[in-house]
Amino acid sequence: YCIKRVDLMSFLNEHFPKECLKLGREFSHFIYENNKAIAAVFKNGEVEYGDIFIGADGGNSAVRKNIFGETDYSPIEVKEIVGISKKQILAIDELTIFHKIQHEEKGLSFGYIPTFNDESVWFMQYDAKFVENNQADSKNLKSFCYSMLKNFPKEVKEVLDQNNFENTYMWNTRDFDLLPNFNKDNIVLIGDAAHLVLPFTSSGTTNAVLDAKTLVNCLEEFKDYSTAFKRYYDLRADSIKQNLEKGREVKELFLYPQSHSEHGFLLPLVSDVKKKN
């Protein structure tokens, strides 16, 4: 099943004390005392004091840069355009099907999955070296997508025809190697701030939710935050590394489809976990 980010955020926010939720602020730096962070400072001048600080500010994390320095990102080899189409889904069984169509000769694919019967999230992934489209306005994105996908099946055009390109975005996909740890003293990272993987495994949000759950469990289990943060890393690192490697593996399949069998593209959104007897 597919859920939009805005709906997930709305659901989570409903379970969070409104007096504690402060929006529209951008992180600047930490205030330290005896080499330990005691407060987070925001660019609007506001300051929040605390015992521990959790950086969940995405792939371009300012918190990660603040505590670990510059990130060594991988080169941008694949770009992705993402939108929301109002194409009607008429068959009930289609509501739980994720469609992905891969060009057989080059790095170009199109995928979509319904969120409701009258709405689908779609994406187009393409090899960045084939074409350079730096225009972010809706008109150019629209003509670019139609041009790139002109030889794709008719359902692709049907999805694009019902898309509002003013709300469509282009992403530069990249990742970075697994960090040796996710914290520095009492500052800890979760989600893409801690580990950025390529989008081919569709595991980014899932990993962020698992991070949050695991971190909470560790903080409840151990009184000492240093022990909790180490345990959190130990529990999550292997899985993240597998996702990272899988994303890079599928990127190679995507960029060079003519060198692989069609079976090579059969990839689940979330890998099966074998139950222990």
PDB file of C-alpha atoms in Angstrom:
ATOM      1  CA  TYR A   1       0.000   0.000   0.000  1.00  0.00           C
ATOM      2  CA  CYS A   2       1.137   3.537  -0.779  1.00  0.00           C
ATOM      3  CA  ILE A   3       0.730   6.569   1.473  1.00  0.00           C
ATOM      4  CA  LYS A   4       1.724  10.121   0.622  1.00  0.00           C
ATOM      5  CA  ARG A   5       4.352  11.828   2.751  1.00  0.00           C
ATOM      6  CA  VAL A   6       1.970  14.671   3.629  1.00  0.00           C
ATOM      7  CA  ASP A   7      -0.605  12.179   4.956  1.00  0.00           C
ATOM      8  CA  LEU A   8       2.006  10.323   6.995  1.00  0.00           C
ATOM      9  CA  MET A   9       3.278  13.574   8.491  1.00  0.00           C
ATOM     10  CA  SER A  10      -0.270  14.666   9.299  1.00  0.00           C
ATOM     11  CA  PHE A  11      -0.943  11.365  11.064  1.00  0.00           C
ATOM     12  CA  LEU A  12       2.280  11.580  13.093  1.00  0.00           C
ATOM     13  CA  ASN A  13       1.676  15.213  14.025  1.00  0.00           C
ATOM     14  CA  GLU A  14      -1.731  14.327  15.479  1.00  0.00           C
ATOM     15  CA  HIS A  15       0.044  12.154  18.059  1.00  0.00           C
ATOM     16  CA  PHE A  16       2.591  14.798  19.011  1.00  0.00           C
ATOM     17  CA  PRO A  17       1.951  17.474  21.676  1.00  0.00           C
ATOM     18  CA  LYS A  18       1.097  20.613  19.709  1.00  0.00           C
ATOM     19  CA  GLU A  19       2.827  22.867  22.234  1.00  0.00           C
ATOM     20  CA  CYS A  20       6.092  21.014  21.543  1.00  0.00           C
ATOM     21  CA  LEU A  21       5.881  21.111  17.757  1.00  0.00           C
ATOM     22  CA  LYS A  22       7.532  24.239  16.344  1.00  0.00           C
ATOM     23  CA  LEU A  23       7.648  24.550  12.554  1.00  0.00           C
ATOM     24  CA  GLY A  24       9.417  26.832  10.101  1.00  0.00           C
ATOM     25  CA  ARG A  25      12.822  26.886  11.791  1.00  0.00           C
ATOM     26  CA  GLU A  26      16.170  26.054  10.196  1.00  0.00           C
ATOM     27  CA  PHE A  27      19.021  24.577  12.255  1.00  0.00           C
ATOM     28  CA  SER A  28      22.202  26.637  12.566  1.00  0.00           C
ATOM     29  CA  HIS A  29      24.543  25.161  15.187  1.00  0.00           C
ATOM     30  CA  PHE A  30      24.897  23.732  18.686  1.00  0.00           C
ATOM     31  CA  ILE A  31      25.974  25.392  21.894  1.00  0.00           C
ATOM     32  CA  TYR A  32      28.491  23.252  23.767  1.00  0.00           C
ATOM     33  CA  GLU A  33      29.517  23.064  27.381  1.00  0.00           C
ATOM     34  CA  ASN A  34      32.390  20.757  28.385  1.00  0.00           C
ATOM     35  CA  ASN A  35      32.364  19.299  24.833  1.00  0.00           C
ATOM     36  CA  LYS A  36      28.698  18.305  25.178  1.00  0.00           C
ATOM     37  CA  ALA A  37      25.824  19.928  23.300  1.00  0.00           C
ATOM     38  CA  ILE A  38      23.448  21.734  25.633  1.00  0.00           C
ATOM     39  CA  ALA A  39      21.333  23.620  23.090  1.00  0.00           C
ATOM     40  CA  ALA A  40      20.406  23.829  19.414  1.00  0.00           C
ATOM     41  CA  VAL A  41      20.435  27.268  17.812  1.00  0.00           C
ATOM     42  CA  PHE A  42      18.219  28.082  14.829  1.00  0.00           C
ATOM     43  CA  LYS A  43      18.811  30.647  12.098  1.00  0.00           C
ATOM     44  CA  ASN A  44      15.970  32.825  13.374  1.00  0.00           C
ATOM     45  CA  GLY A  45      17.867  33.183  16.654  1.00  0.00           C
ATOM     46  CA  GLU A  46      15.693  30.855  18.737  1.00  0.00           C
ATOM     47  CA  VAL A  47      17.433  28.375  21.049  1.00  0.00           C
ATOM     48  CA  GLU A  48      16.255  25.018  22.376  1.00  0.00           C
ATOM     49  CA  TYR A  49      18.007  23.430  25.359  1.00  0.00           C
ATOM     50  CA  GLY A  50      18.018  19.695  25.943  1.00  0.00           C
ATOM     51  CA  ASP A  51      19.796  16.581  27.208  1.00  0.00           C
ATOM     52  CA  ILE A  52      20.000  14.790  23.857  1.00  0.00           C
ATOM     53  CA  PHE A  53      19.489  16.039  20.293  1.00  0.00           C
ATOM     54  CA  ILE A  54      18.168  13.971  17.384  1.00  0.00           C
ATOM     55  CA  GLY A  55      19.037  15.112  13.865  1.00  0.00           C
ATOM     56  CA  ALA A  56      16.327  14.016  11.430  1.00  0.00           C
ATOM     57  CA  ASP A  57      16.901  16.665   8.781  1.00  0.00           C
ATOM     58  CA  GLY A  58      17.260  14.548   5.653  1.00  0.00           C
ATOM     59  CA  GLY A  59      19.912  13.665   3.111  1.00  0.00           C
ATOM     60  CA  ASN A  60      21.450  17.158   3.147  1.00  0.00           C
ATOM     61  CA  SER A  61      21.523  17.131   6.944  1.00  0.00           C
ATOM     62  CA  ALA A  62      22.973  20.283   8.509  1.00  0.00           C
ATOM     63  CA  VAL A  63      23.225  18.416  11.824  1.00  0.00           C
ATOM     64  CA  ARG A  64      25.348  15.677  10.233  1.00  0.00           C
ATOM     65  CA  LYS A  65      27.618  18.287   8.668  1.00  0.00           C
ATOM     66  CA  ASN A  66      27.870  20.097  12.003  1.00  0.00           C
ATOM     67  CA  ILE A  67      29.060  17.030  13.930  1.00  0.00           C
ATOM     68  CA  PHE A  68      30.898  15.003  11.251  1.00  0.00           C
ATOM     69  CA  GLY A  69      31.980  17.580   8.676  1.00  0.00           C
ATOM     70  CA  GLU A  70      31.382  17.411   4.915  1.00  0.00           C
ATOM     71  CA  THR A  71      29.739  14.276   3.514  1.00  0.00           C
ATOM     72  CA  ASP A  72      31.402  12.346   0.684  1.00  0.00           C
ATOM     73  CA  TYR A  73      28.381  11.781  -1.553  1.00  0.00           C
ATOM     74  CA  SER A  74      28.405   9.461  -4.541  1.00  0.00           C
ATOM     75  CA  PRO A  75      28.226  11.013  -8.051  1.00  0.00           C
ATOM     76  CA  ILE A  76      24.738  11.811  -9.370  1.00  0.00           C
ATOM     77  CA  GLU A  77      24.211   9.154 -12.054  1.00  0.00           C
ATOM     78  CA  VAL A  78      20.427   8.895 -11.944  1.00  0.00           C
ATOM     79  CA  LYS A  79      17.797  11.622 -11.763  1.00  0.00           C
ATOM     80  CA  GLU A  80      14.205  11.105 -10.724  1.00  0.00           C
ATOM     81  CA  ILE A  81      11.066  13.126 -11.404  1.00  0.00           C
ATOM     82  CA  VAL A  82       8.158  12.539  -9.011  1.00  0.00           C
ATOM     83  CA  GLY A  83       4.537  13.616  -9.306  1.00  0.00           C
ATOM     84  CA  ILE A  84       0.952  12.821  -8.279  1.00  0.00           C
ATOM     85  CA  SER A  85      -1.550  11.885 -10.986  1.00  0.00           C
ATOM     86  CA  LYS A  86      -5.338  12.002 -10.748  1.00  0.00           C
ATOM     87  CA  LYS A  87      -5.734   9.060 -13.129  1.00  0.00           C
ATOM     88  CA  GLN A  88      -8.780   6.969 -12.178  1.00  0.00           C
ATOM     89  CA  ILE A  89      -8.079   3.397 -11.051  1.00  0.00           C
ATOM     90  CA  LEU A  90     -11.167   1.438 -12.077  1.00  0.00           C
ATOM     91  CA  ALA A  91     -10.278  -2.119 -11.047  1.00  0.00           C
ATOM     92  CA  ILE A  92     -10.190  -2.832  -7.290  1.00  0.00           C
ATOM     93  CA  ASP A  93      -7.269  -5.240  -7.565  1.00  0.00           C
ATOM     94  CA  GLU A  94      -5.210  -2.489  -9.251  1.00  0.00           C
ATOM     95  CA  LEU A  95      -5.210  -0.458  -6.020  1.00  0.00           C
ATOM     96  CA  THR A  96      -2.470  -2.612  -4.506  1.00  0.00           C
ATOM     97  CA  ILE A  97      -0.275  -3.043  -7.598  1.00  0.00           C
ATOM     98  CA  PHE A  98       2.994  -1.190  -8.077  1.00  0.00           C
ATOM     99  CA  HIS A  99       3.726  -0.831 -11.801  1.00  0.00           C
ATOM    100  CA  LYS A 100       7.257  -0.241 -13.061  1.00  0.00           C
ATOM    101  CA  ILE A 101       8.287  -0.223 -16.717  1.00  0.00           C
ATOM    102  CA  GLN A 102      11.968  -0.389 -17.638  1.00  0.00           C
ATOM    103  CA  HIS A 103      13.380   0.537 -21.035  1.00  0.00           C
ATOM    104  CA  GLU A 104      15.102  -2.545 -22.438  1.00  0.00           C
ATOM    105  CA  GLU A 105      18.108  -0.737 -23.900  1.00  0.00           C
ATOM    106  CA  LYS A 106      18.914   2.233 -21.668  1.00  0.00           C
ATOM    107  CA  GLY A 107      18.560   3.673 -18.188  1.00  0.00           C
ATOM    108  CA  LEU A 108      14.987   4.917 -18.317  1.00  0.00           C
ATOM    109  CA  SER A 109      12.003   3.730 -16.285  1.00  0.00           C
ATOM    110  CA  PHE A 110       8.531   4.807 -15.234  1.00  0.00           C
ATOM    111  CA  GLY A 111       6.591   3.610 -12.219  1.00  0.00           C
ATOM    112  CA  TYR A 112       3.361   4.389 -10.406  1.00  0.00           C
ATOM    113  CA  ILE A 113       1.359   3.114  -7.452  1.00  0.00           C
ATOM    114  CA  PRO A 114      -2.131   4.224  -6.329  1.00  0.00           C
ATOM    115  CA  THR A 115      -2.738   6.007  -3.039  1.00  0.00           C
ATOM    116  CA  PHE A 116      -6.515   6.073  -3.712  1.00  0.00           C
ATOM    117  CA  ASN A 117      -8.711   5.045  -6.623  1.00  0.00           C
ATOM    118  CA  ASP A 118      -8.372   8.545  -8.077  1.00  0.00           C
ATOM    119  CA  GLU A 119      -4.746   9.291  -7.283  1.00  0.00           C
ATOM    120  CA  SER A 120      -1.335   7.706  -7.915  1.00  0.00           C
ATOM    121  CA  VAL A 121       2.226   8.606  -7.034  1.00  0.00           C
ATOM    122  CA  TRP A 122       4.447   8.234 -10.107  1.00  0.00           C
ATOM    123  CA  PHE A 123       8.101   8.650 -10.959  1.00  0.00           C
ATOM    124  CA  MET A 124      10.409   8.706 -13.954  1.00  0.00           C
ATOM    125  CA  GLN A 125      14.029   7.679 -13.443  1.00  0.00           C
ATOM    126  CA  TYR A 126      16.646   8.334 -16.099  1.00  0.00           C
ATOM    127  CA  ASP A 127      20.372   8.063 -16.715  1.00  0.00           C
ATOM    128  CA  ALA A 128      21.774  11.541 -16.021  1.00  0.00           C
ATOM    129  CA  LYS A 129      24.454  11.258 -18.721  1.00  0.00           C
ATOM    130  CA  PHE A 130      21.907  10.855 -21.536  1.00  0.00           C
ATOM    131  CA  VAL A 131      20.287  14.234 -21.064  1.00  0.00           C
ATOM    132  CA  GLU A 132      20.776  17.240 -18.845  1.00  0.00           C
ATOM    133  CA  ASN A 133      17.555  18.982 -17.882  1.00  0.00           C
ATOM    134  CA  ASN A 134      18.226  21.716 -15.360  1.00  0.00           C
ATOM    135  CA  GLN A 135      14.921  23.513 -15.880  1.00  0.00           C
ATOM    136  CA  ALA A 136      12.655  23.254 -12.850  1.00  0.00           C
ATOM    137  CA  ASP A 137       9.569  25.043 -14.190  1.00  0.00           C
ATOM    138  CA  SER A 138       6.443  22.971 -14.816  1.00  0.00           C
ATOM    139  CA  LYS A 139       6.270  23.655 -18.557  1.00  0.00           C
ATOM    140  CA  ASN A 140       9.704  22.235 -19.280  1.00  0.00           C
ATOM    141  CA  LEU A 141       9.236  19.279 -16.955  1.00  0.00           C
ATOM    142  CA  LYS A 142       6.013  18.377 -18.736  1.00  0.00           C
ATOM    143  CA  SER A 143       7.450  18.458 -22.244  1.00  0.00           C
ATOM    144  CA  PHE A 144      10.585  16.686 -21.034  1.00  0.00           C
ATOM    145  CA  CYS A 145       8.627  13.789 -19.490  1.00  0.00           C
ATOM    146  CA  TYR A 146       6.374  13.348 -22.542  1.00  0.00           C
ATOM    147  CA  SER A 147       9.400  13.393 -24.826  1.00  0.00           C
ATOM    148  CA  MET A 148      11.379  10.867 -22.787  1.00  0.00           C
ATOM    149  CA  LEU A 149       8.420   8.488 -22.422  1.00  0.00           C
ATOM    150  CA  LYS A 150       6.882   8.807 -25.898  1.00  0.00           C
ATOM    151  CA  ASN A 151       7.552   5.150 -26.757  1.00  0.00           C
ATOM    152  CA  PHE A 152       6.309   3.765 -23.425  1.00  0.00           C
ATOM    153  CA  PRO A 153       2.942   1.936 -23.067  1.00  0.00           C
ATOM    154  CA  LYS A 154      -0.287   3.956 -23.295  1.00  0.00           C
ATOM    155  CA  GLU A 155      -0.981   3.779 -19.525  1.00  0.00           C
ATOM    156  CA  VAL A 156       2.123   5.909 -18.985  1.00  0.00           C
ATOM    157  CA  LYS A 157       0.636   8.718 -21.089  1.00  0.00           C
ATOM    158  CA  GLU A 158      -2.672   8.276 -19.232  1.00  0.00           C
ATOM    159  CA  VAL A 159      -0.912   8.856 -15.919  1.00  0.00           C
ATOM    160  CA  LEU A 160       0.938  11.913 -17.259  1.00  0.00           C
ATOM    161  CA  ASP A 161      -2.240  13.367 -18.796  1.00  0.00           C
ATOM    162  CA  GLN A 162      -3.804  13.597 -15.327  1.00  0.00           C
ATOM    163  CA  ASN A 163      -0.736  15.044 -13.625  1.00  0.00           C
ATOM    164  CA  ASN A 164      -0.318  18.607 -12.322  1.00  0.00           C
ATOM    165  CA  PHE A 165       3.244  19.457 -13.311  1.00  0.00           C
ATOM    166  CA  GLU A 166       3.274  22.528 -11.070  1.00  0.00           C
ATOM    167  CA  ASN A 167       3.527  20.088  -8.142  1.00  0.00           C
ATOM    168  CA  THR A 168       6.083  17.814  -9.792  1.00  0.00           C
ATOM    169  CA  TYR A 169       9.693  17.730  -8.663  1.00  0.00           C
ATOM    170  CA  MET A 170      13.103  16.608  -9.898  1.00  0.00           C
ATOM    171  CA  TRP A 171      15.518  14.867  -7.528  1.00  0.00           C
ATOM    172  CA  ASN A 172      19.236  14.256  -7.895  1.00  0.00           C
ATOM    173  CA  THR A 173      19.741  10.774  -6.469  1.00  0.00           C
ATOM    174  CA  ARG A 174      22.892   9.960  -4.534  1.00  0.00           C
ATOM    175  CA  ASP A 175      24.081   8.118  -1.445  1.00  0.00           C
ATOM    176  CA  PHE A 176      27.074   7.870   0.886  1.00  0.00           C
ATOM    177  CA  ASP A 177      28.925   5.021   2.564  1.00  0.00           C
ATOM    178  CA  LEU A 178      27.713   3.723   5.921  1.00  0.00           C
ATOM    179  CA  LEU A 179      28.930   5.984   8.724  1.00  0.00           C
ATOM    180  CA  PRO A 180      31.073   4.375  11.469  1.00  0.00           C
ATOM    181  CA  ASN A 181      28.446   5.543  13.990  1.00  0.00           C
ATOM    182  CA  PHE A 182      25.247   7.599  14.057  1.00  0.00           C
ATOM    183  CA  ASN A 183      26.111   9.857  16.983  1.00  0.00           C
ATOM    184  CA  LYS A 184      28.653  12.207  18.445  1.00  0.00           C
ATOM    185  CA  ASP A 185      28.288  12.266  22.221  1.00  0.00           C
ATOM    186  CA  ASN A 186      24.668  13.304  22.929  1.00  0.00           C
ATOM    187  CA  ILE A 187      23.757  14.166  19.295  1.00  0.00           C
ATOM    188  CA  VAL A 188      22.331  11.307  17.239  1.00  0.00           C
ATOM    189  CA  LEU A 189      21.110  10.987  13.643  1.00  0.00           C
ATOM    190  CA  ILE A 190      18.155   9.076  12.213  1.00  0.00           C
ATOM    191  CA  GLY A 191      16.664   8.566   8.742  1.00  0.00           C
ATOM    192  CA  ASP A 192      18.380  10.013   5.670  1.00  0.00           C
ATOM    193  CA  ALA A 193      20.473  12.222   7.941  1.00  0.00           C
ATOM    194  CA  ALA A 194      22.141   9.053   9.245  1.00  0.00           C
ATOM    195  CA  HIS A 195      22.144   6.960   6.069  1.00  0.00           C
ATOM    196  CA  LEU A 196      21.208   7.986   2.551  1.00  0.00           C
ATOM    197  CA  VAL A 197      20.559   5.224   0.025  1.00  0.00           C
ATOM    198  CA  LEU A 198      19.505   5.316  -3.619  1.00  0.00           C
ATOM    199  CA  PRO A 199      15.735   5.273  -4.295  1.00  0.00           C
ATOM    200  CA  PHE A 200      15.656   1.934  -6.132  1.00  0.00           C
ATOM    201  CA  THR A 201      14.809  -0.057  -3.000  1.00  0.00           C
ATOM    202  CA  SER A 202      12.014   2.340  -1.934  1.00  0.00           C
ATOM    203  CA  SER A 203      13.174   1.915   1.666  1.00  0.00           C
ATOM    204  CA  GLY A 204      13.973   5.464   2.783  1.00  0.00           C
ATOM    205  CA  THR A 205      10.847   6.239   4.806  1.00  0.00           C
ATOM    206  CA  THR A 206      10.639   2.677   6.100  1.00  0.00           C
ATOM    207  CA  ASN A 207      14.193   2.911   7.399  1.00  0.00           C
ATOM    208  CA  ALA A 208      13.468   6.254   9.063  1.00  0.00           C
ATOM    209  CA  VAL A 209      10.459   4.798  10.904  1.00  0.00           C
ATOM    210  CA  LEU A 210      12.495   1.753  11.942  1.00  0.00           C
ATOM    211  CA  ASP A 211      15.273   4.063  13.163  1.00  0.00           C
ATOM    212  CA  ALA A 212      12.829   6.005  15.326  1.00  0.00           C
ATOM    213  CA  LYS A 213      11.292   2.861  16.798  1.00  0.00           C
ATOM    214  CA  THR A 214      14.691   1.265  17.465  1.00  0.00           C
ATOM    215  CA  LEU A 215      16.119   4.430  19.009  1.00  0.00           C
ATOM    216  CA  VAL A 216      13.138   4.808  21.359  1.00  0.00           C
ATOM    217  CA  ASN A 217      13.453   1.177  22.442  1.00  0.00           C
ATOM    218  CA  CYS A 218      17.162   1.585  23.137  1.00  0.00           C
ATOM    219  CA  LEU A 219      16.657   4.796  25.135  1.00  0.00           C
ATOM    220  CA  GLU A 220      13.999   3.027  27.206  1.00  0.00           C
ATOM    221  CA  GLU A 221      16.243  -0.005  27.772  1.00  0.00           C
ATOM    222  CA  PHE A 222      19.457   1.812  28.737  1.00  0.00           C
ATOM    223  CA  LYS A 223      19.732   4.678  31.224  1.00  0.00           C
ATOM    224  CA  ASP A 224      23.028   5.795  29.708  1.00  0.00           C
ATOM    225  CA  TYR A 225      22.442   7.473  26.327  1.00  0.00           C
ATOM    226  CA  SER A 226      25.931   6.499  25.089  1.00  0.00           C
ATOM    227  CA  THR A 227      25.055   2.819  25.521  1.00  0.00           C
ATOM    228  CA  ALA A 228      21.646   3.385  23.953  1.00  0.00           C
ATOM    229  CA  PHE A 229      23.128   5.105  20.902  1.00  0.00           C
ATOM    230  CA  LYS A 230      25.718   2.355  20.419  1.00  0.00           C
ATOM    231  CA  ARG A 231      23.037  -0.317  20.664  1.00  0.00           C
ATOM    232  CA  TYR A 232      20.862   1.606  18.205  1.00  0.00           C
ATOM    233  CA  TYR A 233      23.714   1.681  15.678  1.00  0.00           C
ATOM    234  CA  ASP A 234      24.502  -1.998  16.173  1.00  0.00           C
ATOM    235  CA  LEU A 235      20.863  -2.959  15.565  1.00  0.00           C
ATOM    236  CA  ARG A 236      20.456  -0.862  12.429  1.00  0.00           C
ATOM    237  CA  ALA A 237      23.846  -0.828  10.682  1.00  0.00           C
ATOM    238  CA  ASP A 238      23.706  -4.262   8.980  1.00  0.00           C
ATOM    239  CA  SER A 239      20.253  -3.663   7.533  1.00  0.00           C
ATOM    240  CA  ILE A 240      21.210  -0.208   6.298  1.00  0.00           C
ATOM    241  CA  LYS A 241      24.369  -1.560   4.693  1.00  0.00           C
ATOM    242  CA  GLN A 242      22.319  -4.196   2.857  1.00  0.00           C
ATOM    243  CA  ASN A 243      19.918  -1.515   1.580  1.00  0.00           C
ATOM    244  CA  LEU A 244      22.865   0.616   0.488  1.00  0.00           C
ATOM    245  CA  GLU A 245      24.462  -2.242  -1.417  1.00  0.00           C
ATOM    246  CA  LYS A 246      21.150  -3.322  -2.947  1.00  0.00           C
ATOM    247  CA  GLY A 247      20.472   0.217  -4.154  1.00  0.00           C
ATOM    248  CA  ARG A 248      23.860   0.359  -5.868  1.00  0.00           C
ATOM    249  CA  GLU A 249      23.348  -3.090  -7.364  1.00  0.00           C
ATOM    250  CA  VAL A 250      19.966  -2.149  -8.830  1.00  0.00           C
ATOM    251  CA  LYS A 251      21.425   1.132 -10.110  1.00  0.00           C
ATOM    252  CA  GLU A 252      23.818  -0.893 -12.259  1.00  0.00           C
ATOM    253  CA  LEU A 253      20.911  -3.001 -13.553  1.00  0.00           C
ATOM    254  CA  PHE A 254      19.039   0.200 -14.322  1.00  0.00           C
ATOM    255  CA  LEU A 255      21.908   1.943 -16.116  1.00  0.00           C
ATOM    256  CA  TYR A 256      22.850  -1.101 -18.206  1.00  0.00           C
ATOM    257  CA  PRO A 257      19.650  -3.124 -18.759  1.00  0.00           C
ATOM    258  CA  GLN A 258      20.940  -4.694 -21.974  1.00  0.00           C
ATOM    259  CA  SER A 259      23.637  -6.453 -19.936  1.00  0.00           C
ATOM    260  CA  HIS A 260      21.181  -8.232 -17.631  1.00  0.00           C
ATOM    261  CA  SER A 261      18.259 -10.590 -17.894  1.00  0.00           C
ATOM    262  CA  GLU A 262      14.709  -9.344 -17.354  1.00  0.00           C
ATOM    263  CA  HIS A 263      14.601 -11.421 -14.175  1.00  0.00           C
ATOM    264  CA  GLY A 264      17.217  -9.117 -12.698  1.00  0.00           C
ATOM    265  CA  PHE A 265      14.612  -6.383 -12.231  1.00  0.00           C
ATOM    266  CA  LEU A 266      12.267  -8.410 -10.041  1.00  0.00           C
ATOM    267  CA  LEU A 267      12.895  -6.536  -6.806  1.00  0.00           C
ATOM    268  CA  PRO A 268      10.430  -6.285  -3.889  1.00  0.00           C
ATOM    269  CA  LEU A 269       9.888  -2.908  -2.231  1.00  0.00           C
ATOM    270  CA  VAL A 270      10.857  -4.498   1.068  1.00  0.00           C
ATOM    271  CA  SER A 271      12.881  -7.692   1.060  1.00  0.00           C
ATOM    272  CA  ASP A 272      11.265 -10.800   2.524  1.00  0.00           C
ATOM    273  CA  VAL A 273      12.439 -11.763   5.983  1.00  0.00           C
ATOM    274  CA  LYS A 274      12.671 -15.488   6.621  1.00  0.00           C
ATOM    275  CA  LYS A 275      11.036 -16.490   9.875  1.00  0.00           C
ATOM    276  CA  LYS A 276      13.066 -18.592  12.251  1.00  0.00           C
ATOM    277  CA  ASN A 277      11.509 -21.855  13.346  1.00  0.00           C
TER     278      ASN A 277
END
